[in-house]
């Protein structure tokens, strides 16, 4: 599925680096999400944006900084990460406000490795 | 609060055999329920969803699930497993309360199909 595109697909960075993950959705949705997927753990919701406004921040460390310049683009800025931040980072989008819970559509993720 | 429990982190079936992946949820309000599949190096893809109406839901790739309120279950089945069904499967619950769009995911079940 190409509805939600994430770049890069793989990223290796040192703990002192600064990098950004990018997500773009082509589905006309009005909500976007960042999830962290670690082995043997449930998906962890990190951030939610509705109509470009952040509505959820699930106690995510400040070394993760989201940015949503418009309803089609979502970024996750990374700085001074820790080894335990190595994971698959998934972006998703959905259409909210329809009166029924709509499914979330996911990108293929960015595999992040912290050295 | 809502949560999802997927019984069995690993399930193995023979090709052509019945697939049964278990999901139990807890929710204080009528839930919306979803099953997603994740193939290696990809994001989550929606298999099927239950919102309202018929409790037996049919999805893609021959999968179906039945919402049983009395058992708080939403088990995923497929009559005959195919090699291409080998993947990770996630059950998720959400609702339509409030402003949050949060989905709660299970820890996933890895399905192996034996030739």
PDB file of C-alpha atoms in Angstrom:
ATOM      1  CA  UNK A   1       0.000   0.000   0.000  1.00  0.00           C
ATOM      2  CA  UNK A   2       1.372   3.408  -0.878  1.00  0.00           C
ATOM      3  CA  UNK A   3      -1.227   5.473   0.995  1.00  0.00           C
ATOM      4  CA  UNK A   4       1.203   6.248   3.810  1.00  0.00           C
ATOM      5  CA  UNK A   5       4.861   6.669   2.924  1.00  0.00           C
ATOM      6  CA  UNK A   6       7.685   6.768   5.443  1.00  0.00           C
ATOM      7  CA  UNK A   7      11.295   7.768   4.845  1.00  0.00           C
ATOM      8  CA  UNK A   8      13.925   6.647   5.419  1.00  0.00           C
ATOM      9  CA  UNK A   9      13.166   2.936   5.719  1.00  0.00           C
ATOM     10  CA  UNK A  10      16.321   2.333   7.738  1.00  0.00           C
ATOM     11  CA  UNK A  11      18.343   4.693   9.891  1.00  0.00           C
ATOM     12  CA  UNK A  12      21.459   4.101  11.932  1.00  0.00           C
ATOM     13  CA  UNK A  13      22.582   6.934  14.140  1.00  0.00           C
ATOM     14  CA  UNK A  14      24.821   7.662  17.074  1.00  0.00           C
ATOM     15  CA  UNK A  15      23.483   8.889  20.369  1.00  0.00           C
ATOM     16  CA  UNK A  16      24.663  12.437  19.723  1.00  0.00           C
ATOM     17  CA  UNK A  17      23.218  12.765  16.222  1.00  0.00           C
ATOM     18  CA  UNK A  18      20.145  14.673  15.140  1.00  0.00           C
ATOM     19  CA  UNK A  19      17.905  13.162  12.505  1.00  0.00           C
ATOM     20  CA  UNK A  20      14.297  13.332  11.364  1.00  0.00           C
ATOM     21  CA  UNK A  21      11.761  10.746  10.259  1.00  0.00           C
ATOM     22  CA  UNK A  22       9.246  11.742   7.635  1.00  0.00           C
ATOM     23  CA  UNK A  23       5.732  10.512   6.989  1.00  0.00           C
ATOM     24  CA  UNK A  24       3.397  11.523   4.180  1.00  0.00           C
ATOM     25  CA  UNK A  25      -0.151  10.336   3.662  1.00  0.00           C
ATOM     26  CA  UNK A  26      -1.994  10.493   0.345  1.00  0.00           C
ATOM     27  CA  UNK A  27      -5.391   9.418   1.674  1.00  0.00           C
ATOM     28  CA  UNK A  28      -6.897  12.785   2.511  1.00  0.00           C
ATOM     29  CA  UNK A  29      -7.060  11.913   6.194  1.00  0.00           C
ATOM     30  CA  UNK A  30      -7.211  14.472   8.982  1.00  0.00           C
ATOM     31  CA  UNK A  31      -5.389  12.613  11.759  1.00  0.00           C
ATOM     32  CA  UNK A  32      -1.860  11.231  11.938  1.00  0.00           C
ATOM     33  CA  UNK A  33       0.009   9.156  14.499  1.00  0.00           C
ATOM     34  CA  UNK A  34       3.473   8.027  15.527  1.00  0.00           C
ATOM     35  CA  UNK A  35       3.889   4.580  17.069  1.00  0.00           C
ATOM     36  CA  UNK A  36       6.929   2.782  18.423  1.00  0.00           C
ATOM     37  CA  UNK A  37       7.121  -0.964  17.845  1.00  0.00           C
ATOM     38  CA  UNK A  38       9.608  -2.915  19.940  1.00  0.00           C
ATOM     39  CA  UNK A  39      10.033  -6.661  20.008  1.00  0.00           C
ATOM     40  CA  UNK A  40       7.684  -8.519  22.375  1.00  0.00           C
ATOM     41  CA  UNK A  41       5.817  -5.339  23.318  1.00  0.00           C
ATOM     42  CA  UNK A  42       2.489  -3.887  22.196  1.00  0.00           C
ATOM     43  CA  UNK A  43       2.564  -0.970  19.831  1.00  0.00           C
ATOM     44  CA  UNK A  44       3.185   2.173  21.814  1.00  0.00           C
ATOM     45  CA  UNK A  45       1.287   5.244  20.727  1.00  0.00           C
ATOM     46  CA  UNK A  46       3.615   8.231  20.909  1.00  0.00           C
ATOM     47  CA  UNK A  47       1.807  11.184  19.365  1.00  0.00           C
ATOM     48  CA  UNK A  48      -1.557  12.008  17.800  1.00  0.00           C
ATOM     49  CA  UNK A  49      -2.365  14.942  15.567  1.00  0.00           C
ATOM     50  CA  UNK A  50      -5.921  15.901  14.667  1.00  0.00           C
ATOM     51  CA  UNK A  51      -6.282  18.620  12.045  1.00  0.00           C
ATOM     52  CA  UNK A  52      -2.580  19.431  12.582  1.00  0.00           C
ATOM     53  CA  UNK A  53      -3.065  19.965  16.305  1.00  0.00           C
ATOM     54  CA  UNK A  54      -1.355  17.659  18.740  1.00  0.00           C
ATOM     55  CA  UNK A  55      -3.980  15.979  20.871  1.00  0.00           C
ATOM     56  CA  UNK A  56      -2.016  13.196  22.519  1.00  0.00           C
ATOM     57  CA  UNK A  57       1.482  12.915  23.924  1.00  0.00           C
ATOM     58  CA  UNK A  58       1.805   9.678  25.784  1.00  0.00           C
ATOM     59  CA  UNK A  59       4.635  10.634  28.133  1.00  0.00           C
ATOM     60  CA  UNK A  60       7.196  10.518  25.377  1.00  0.00           C
ATOM     61  CA  UNK A  61      10.701  11.746  26.285  1.00  0.00           C
ATOM     62  CA  UNK A  62      11.598  15.157  24.999  1.00  0.00           C
ATOM     63  CA  UNK A  63      14.354  13.719  22.812  1.00  0.00           C
ATOM     64  CA  UNK A  64      11.468  12.888  20.451  1.00  0.00           C
ATOM     65  CA  UNK A  65       9.901  15.995  18.936  1.00  0.00           C
ATOM     66  CA  UNK A  66       6.979  15.756  16.498  1.00  0.00           C
ATOM     67  CA  UNK A  67       6.028  18.271  13.866  1.00  0.00           C
ATOM     68  CA  UNK A  68       2.889  18.353  11.738  1.00  0.00           C
ATOM     69  CA  UNK A  69       3.066  21.247   9.249  1.00  0.00           C
ATOM     70  CA  UNK A  70      -0.114  20.168   7.441  1.00  0.00           C
ATOM     71  CA  UNK A  71      -2.576  17.320   7.472  1.00  0.00           C
ATOM     72  CA  UNK A  72      -0.551  15.314   4.957  1.00  0.00           C
ATOM     73  CA  UNK A  73       2.889  15.470   6.543  1.00  0.00           C
ATOM     74  CA  UNK A  74       4.247  14.372   9.875  1.00  0.00           C
ATOM     75  CA  UNK A  75       7.820  14.461  11.133  1.00  0.00           C
ATOM     76  CA  UNK A  76       9.565  12.992  14.132  1.00  0.00           C
ATOM     77  CA  UNK A  77      12.719  14.873  15.072  1.00  0.00           C
ATOM     78  CA  UNK A  78      15.270  12.854  16.999  1.00  0.00           C
ATOM     79  CA  UNK A  79      18.181  14.034  19.122  1.00  0.00           C
ATOM     80  CA  UNK A  80      20.447  12.488  21.755  1.00  0.00           C
ATOM     81  CA  UNK A  81      18.657   9.161  21.589  1.00  0.00           C
ATOM     82  CA  UNK A  82      19.404   6.174  23.796  1.00  0.00           C
ATOM     83  CA  UNK A  83      20.058   2.550  22.789  1.00  0.00           C
ATOM     84  CA  UNK A  84      16.614   1.559  24.072  1.00  0.00           C
ATOM     85  CA  UNK A  85      15.105   3.833  21.437  1.00  0.00           C
ATOM     86  CA  UNK A  86      16.102   1.346  18.755  1.00  0.00           C
ATOM     87  CA  UNK A  87      12.832   0.114  17.291  1.00  0.00           C
ATOM     88  CA  UNK A  88      10.515   0.256  14.311  1.00  0.00           C
ATOM     89  CA  UNK A  89       8.737   3.599  14.153  1.00  0.00           C
ATOM     90  CA  UNK A  90       5.385   3.461  12.427  1.00  0.00           C
ATOM     91  CA  UNK A  91       3.317   6.313  11.108  1.00  0.00           C
ATOM     92  CA  UNK A  92      -0.423   5.968  10.615  1.00  0.00           C
ATOM     93  CA  UNK A  93      -3.316   8.109   9.463  1.00  0.00           C
ATOM     94  CA  UNK A  94      -7.084   7.986   9.746  1.00  0.00           C
ATOM     95  CA  UNK A  95     -10.198   9.988   9.012  1.00  0.00           C
ATOM     96  CA  UNK A  96     -11.779  11.211  12.214  1.00  0.00           C
ATOM     97  CA  UNK A  97     -15.112  12.850  12.911  1.00  0.00           C
ATOM     98  CA  UNK A  98     -17.265  10.523  10.812  1.00  0.00           C
ATOM     99  CA  UNK A  99     -19.329   9.278  13.746  1.00  0.00           C
ATOM    100  CA  UNK A 100     -17.654   5.880  13.704  1.00  0.00           C
ATOM    101  CA  UNK A 101     -14.145   4.775  14.532  1.00  0.00           C
ATOM    102  CA  UNK A 102     -12.272   4.457  11.263  1.00  0.00           C
ATOM    103  CA  UNK A 103      -9.290   2.144  10.890  1.00  0.00           C
ATOM    104  CA  UNK A 104      -5.796   3.503  10.931  1.00  0.00           C
ATOM    105  CA  UNK A 105      -3.668   3.086   7.828  1.00  0.00           C
ATOM    106  CA  UNK A 106       0.003   2.410   8.421  1.00  0.00           C
ATOM    107  CA  UNK A 107       3.210   3.104   6.596  1.00  0.00           C
ATOM    108  CA  UNK A 108       5.971   0.498   6.328  1.00  0.00           C
ATOM    109  CA  UNK A 109       7.946   2.079   9.124  1.00  0.00           C
ATOM    110  CA  UNK A 110      11.460   3.307   9.743  1.00  0.00           C
ATOM    111  CA  UNK A 111      13.807   0.798  11.349  1.00  0.00           C
ATOM    112  CA  UNK A 112      15.930   2.867  13.729  1.00  0.00           C
ATOM    113  CA  UNK A 113      19.162   1.584  15.251  1.00  0.00           C
ATOM    114  CA  UNK A 114      21.031   3.597  17.856  1.00  0.00           C
ATOM    115  CA  UNK A 115      24.715   2.872  18.174  1.00  0.00           C
TER     116      UNK A 115
ATOM    117  CA  UNK B   1      -9.765   1.694  30.260  1.00  0.00           C
ATOM    118  CA  UNK B   2      -9.437  -0.600  27.309  1.00  0.00           C
ATOM    119  CA  UNK B   3      -7.042  -3.450  26.662  1.00  0.00           C
ATOM    120  CA  UNK B   4      -6.485  -6.392  24.379  1.00  0.00           C
ATOM    121  CA  UNK B   5      -5.125  -9.831  25.178  1.00  0.00           C
ATOM    122  CA  UNK B   6      -3.928 -12.128  22.458  1.00  0.00           C
ATOM    123  CA  UNK B   7      -3.538 -15.672  23.724  1.00  0.00           C
ATOM    124  CA  UNK B   8      -0.543 -17.398  22.224  1.00  0.00           C
ATOM    125  CA  UNK B   9       2.363 -15.348  20.958  1.00  0.00           C
ATOM    126  CA  UNK B  10       3.173 -18.111  18.445  1.00  0.00           C
ATOM    127  CA  UNK B  11       0.783 -20.344  16.532  1.00  0.00           C
ATOM    128  CA  UNK B  12       1.803 -23.036  14.045  1.00  0.00           C
ATOM    129  CA  UNK B  13      -0.583 -24.725  11.646  1.00  0.00           C
ATOM    130  CA  UNK B  14      -0.167 -27.025   8.697  1.00  0.00           C
ATOM    131  CA  UNK B  15      -0.940 -25.755   5.240  1.00  0.00           C
ATOM    132  CA  UNK B  16      -4.647 -26.322   4.592  1.00  0.00           C
ATOM    133  CA  UNK B  17      -5.534 -26.504   8.284  1.00  0.00           C
ATOM    134  CA  UNK B  18      -7.830 -24.182  10.212  1.00  0.00           C
ATOM    135  CA  UNK B  19      -6.297 -20.970  11.516  1.00  0.00           C
ATOM    136  CA  UNK B  20      -7.573 -19.686  14.873  1.00  0.00           C
ATOM    137  CA  UNK B  21      -6.000 -16.649  16.491  1.00  0.00           C
ATOM    138  CA  UNK B  22      -7.495 -15.572  19.784  1.00  0.00           C
ATOM    139  CA  UNK B  23      -8.274 -12.063  20.952  1.00  0.00           C
ATOM    140  CA  UNK B  24     -10.052 -10.962  24.106  1.00  0.00           C
ATOM    141  CA  UNK B  25     -10.711  -7.365  24.936  1.00  0.00           C
ATOM    142  CA  UNK B  26     -11.879  -5.266  27.822  1.00  0.00           C
ATOM    143  CA  UNK B  27     -13.920  -2.152  27.287  1.00  0.00           C
ATOM    144  CA  UNK B  28     -16.480  -0.298  29.356  1.00  0.00           C
ATOM    145  CA  UNK B  29     -18.310   0.906  26.269  1.00  0.00           C
ATOM    146  CA  UNK B  30     -19.267  -0.817  23.011  1.00  0.00           C
ATOM    147  CA  UNK B  31     -15.974  -1.402  21.291  1.00  0.00           C
ATOM    148  CA  UNK B  32     -14.703  -1.105  17.795  1.00  0.00           C
ATOM    149  CA  UNK B  33     -12.479  -4.068  17.014  1.00  0.00           C
ATOM    150  CA  UNK B  34      -9.835  -4.596  14.371  1.00  0.00           C
ATOM    151  CA  UNK B  35      -7.427  -7.208  13.135  1.00  0.00           C
ATOM    152  CA  UNK B  36      -4.228  -6.198  11.388  1.00  0.00           C
ATOM    153  CA  UNK B  37      -1.533  -8.279   9.700  1.00  0.00           C
ATOM    154  CA  UNK B  38       2.132  -7.372   9.493  1.00  0.00           C
ATOM    155  CA  UNK B  39       4.453  -9.029   7.005  1.00  0.00           C
ATOM    156  CA  UNK B  40       8.229  -8.810   7.501  1.00  0.00           C
ATOM    157  CA  UNK B  41       9.648  -5.337   6.946  1.00  0.00           C
ATOM    158  CA  UNK B  42       6.218  -3.844   6.400  1.00  0.00           C
ATOM    159  CA  UNK B  43       3.681  -1.853   8.349  1.00  0.00           C
ATOM    160  CA  UNK B  44       0.325  -3.062   9.624  1.00  0.00           C
ATOM    161  CA  UNK B  45      -2.352  -3.831   7.055  1.00  0.00           C
ATOM    162  CA  UNK B  46      -6.037  -3.903   7.978  1.00  0.00           C
ATOM    163  CA  UNK B  47      -7.585  -7.371   7.672  1.00  0.00           C
ATOM    164  CA  UNK B  48     -11.064  -6.603   8.964  1.00  0.00           C
ATOM    165  CA  UNK B  49     -13.016  -4.474  11.408  1.00  0.00           C
ATOM    166  CA  UNK B  50     -16.103  -4.649  13.555  1.00  0.00           C
ATOM    167  CA  UNK B  51     -17.986  -1.442  14.270  1.00  0.00           C
ATOM    168  CA  UNK B  52     -21.705  -2.194  14.522  1.00  0.00           C
ATOM    169  CA  UNK B  53     -24.185  -4.565  12.951  1.00  0.00           C
ATOM    170  CA  UNK B  54     -23.419  -8.133  11.957  1.00  0.00           C
ATOM    171  CA  UNK B  55     -21.177  -9.837  14.458  1.00  0.00           C
ATOM    172  CA  UNK B  56     -19.493 -12.074  11.883  1.00  0.00           C
ATOM    173  CA  UNK B  57     -17.130  -9.949   9.891  1.00  0.00           C
ATOM    174  CA  UNK B  58     -15.402 -11.011   6.712  1.00  0.00           C
ATOM    175  CA  UNK B  59     -12.082  -9.567   5.718  1.00  0.00           C
ATOM    176  CA  UNK B  60      -9.421  -9.868   3.081  1.00  0.00           C
ATOM    177  CA  UNK B  61      -7.493 -13.019   2.193  1.00  0.00           C
ATOM    178  CA  UNK B  62     -10.290 -15.314   3.395  1.00  0.00           C
ATOM    179  CA  UNK B  63     -10.122 -14.268   7.039  1.00  0.00           C
ATOM    180  CA  UNK B  64     -13.136 -13.645   9.221  1.00  0.00           C
ATOM    181  CA  UNK B  65     -13.789 -12.835  12.863  1.00  0.00           C
ATOM    182  CA  UNK B  66     -16.785 -13.037  15.139  1.00  0.00           C
ATOM    183  CA  UNK B  67     -17.612 -10.492  17.798  1.00  0.00           C
ATOM    184  CA  UNK B  68     -18.947 -12.248  20.899  1.00  0.00           C
ATOM    185  CA  UNK B  69     -19.991  -9.716  23.476  1.00  0.00           C
ATOM    186  CA  UNK B  70     -20.753 -12.311  26.166  1.00  0.00           C
ATOM    187  CA  UNK B  71     -17.231 -13.686  25.860  1.00  0.00           C
ATOM    188  CA  UNK B  72     -15.562 -10.322  25.145  1.00  0.00           C
ATOM    189  CA  UNK B  73     -13.817 -12.033  22.271  1.00  0.00           C
ATOM    190  CA  UNK B  74     -12.999 -11.299  18.655  1.00  0.00           C
ATOM    191  CA  UNK B  75     -11.160 -14.372  17.428  1.00  0.00           C
ATOM    192  CA  UNK B  76      -9.741 -14.485  13.909  1.00  0.00           C
ATOM    193  CA  UNK B  77     -10.239 -17.563  11.751  1.00  0.00           C
ATOM    194  CA  UNK B  78      -9.493 -18.880   8.297  1.00  0.00           C
ATOM    195  CA  UNK B  79     -10.714 -22.288   7.143  1.00  0.00           C
ATOM    196  CA  UNK B  80      -7.586 -23.266   5.244  1.00  0.00           C
ATOM    197  CA  UNK B  81      -4.126 -21.853   5.887  1.00  0.00           C
ATOM    198  CA  UNK B  82      -1.890 -20.857   3.021  1.00  0.00           C
ATOM    199  CA  UNK B  83       1.859 -20.412   3.115  1.00  0.00           C
ATOM    200  CA  UNK B  84       1.400 -16.724   2.376  1.00  0.00           C
ATOM    201  CA  UNK B  85      -0.539 -16.304   5.646  1.00  0.00           C
ATOM    202  CA  UNK B  86       2.665 -16.568   7.661  1.00  0.00           C
ATOM    203  CA  UNK B  87       2.940 -13.191   9.385  1.00  0.00           C
ATOM    204  CA  UNK B  88       2.354 -11.326  12.645  1.00  0.00           C
ATOM    205  CA  UNK B  89      -1.273 -10.628  13.533  1.00  0.00           C
ATOM    206  CA  UNK B  90      -2.483  -7.867  15.822  1.00  0.00           C
ATOM    207  CA  UNK B  91      -5.852  -7.361  17.419  1.00  0.00           C
ATOM    208  CA  UNK B  92      -6.858  -3.816  18.383  1.00  0.00           C
ATOM    209  CA  UNK B  93      -9.717  -2.170  20.243  1.00  0.00           C
ATOM    210  CA  UNK B  94     -10.929   1.388  20.168  1.00  0.00           C
ATOM    211  CA  UNK B  95     -14.077   3.360  20.881  1.00  0.00           C
ATOM    212  CA  UNK B  96     -15.727   6.551  19.824  1.00  0.00           C
ATOM    213  CA  UNK B  97     -15.653   8.340  23.130  1.00  0.00           C
ATOM    214  CA  UNK B  98     -14.196  11.743  23.638  1.00  0.00           C
ATOM    215  CA  UNK B  99     -11.631  13.413  21.487  1.00  0.00           C
ATOM    216  CA  UNK B 100      -8.991  10.731  21.602  1.00  0.00           C
ATOM    217  CA  UNK B 101      -8.380   8.422  18.670  1.00  0.00           C
ATOM    218  CA  UNK B 102      -6.457   5.883  20.634  1.00  0.00           C
ATOM    219  CA  UNK B 103      -6.220   2.309  19.502  1.00  0.00           C
ATOM    220  CA  UNK B 104      -5.082  -0.332  21.973  1.00  0.00           C
ATOM    221  CA  UNK B 105      -3.122  -3.127  20.360  1.00  0.00           C
ATOM    222  CA  UNK B 106      -2.360  -6.610  21.582  1.00  0.00           C
ATOM    223  CA  UNK B 107       1.170  -7.944  21.696  1.00  0.00           C
ATOM    224  CA  UNK B 108       0.645  -9.864  18.483  1.00  0.00           C
ATOM    225  CA  UNK B 109       0.552 -13.505  17.413  1.00  0.00           C
ATOM    226  CA  UNK B 110       3.138 -14.877  15.038  1.00  0.00           C
ATOM    227  CA  UNK B 111       1.605 -17.383  12.650  1.00  0.00           C
ATOM    228  CA  UNK B 112       3.791 -20.074  11.101  1.00  0.00           C
ATOM    229  CA  UNK B 113       2.411 -22.238   8.304  1.00  0.00           C
ATOM    230  CA  UNK B 114       4.057 -25.631   7.908  1.00  0.00           C
ATOM    231  CA  UNK B 115       4.142 -27.106   4.412  1.00  0.00           C
TER     232      UNK B 115
END
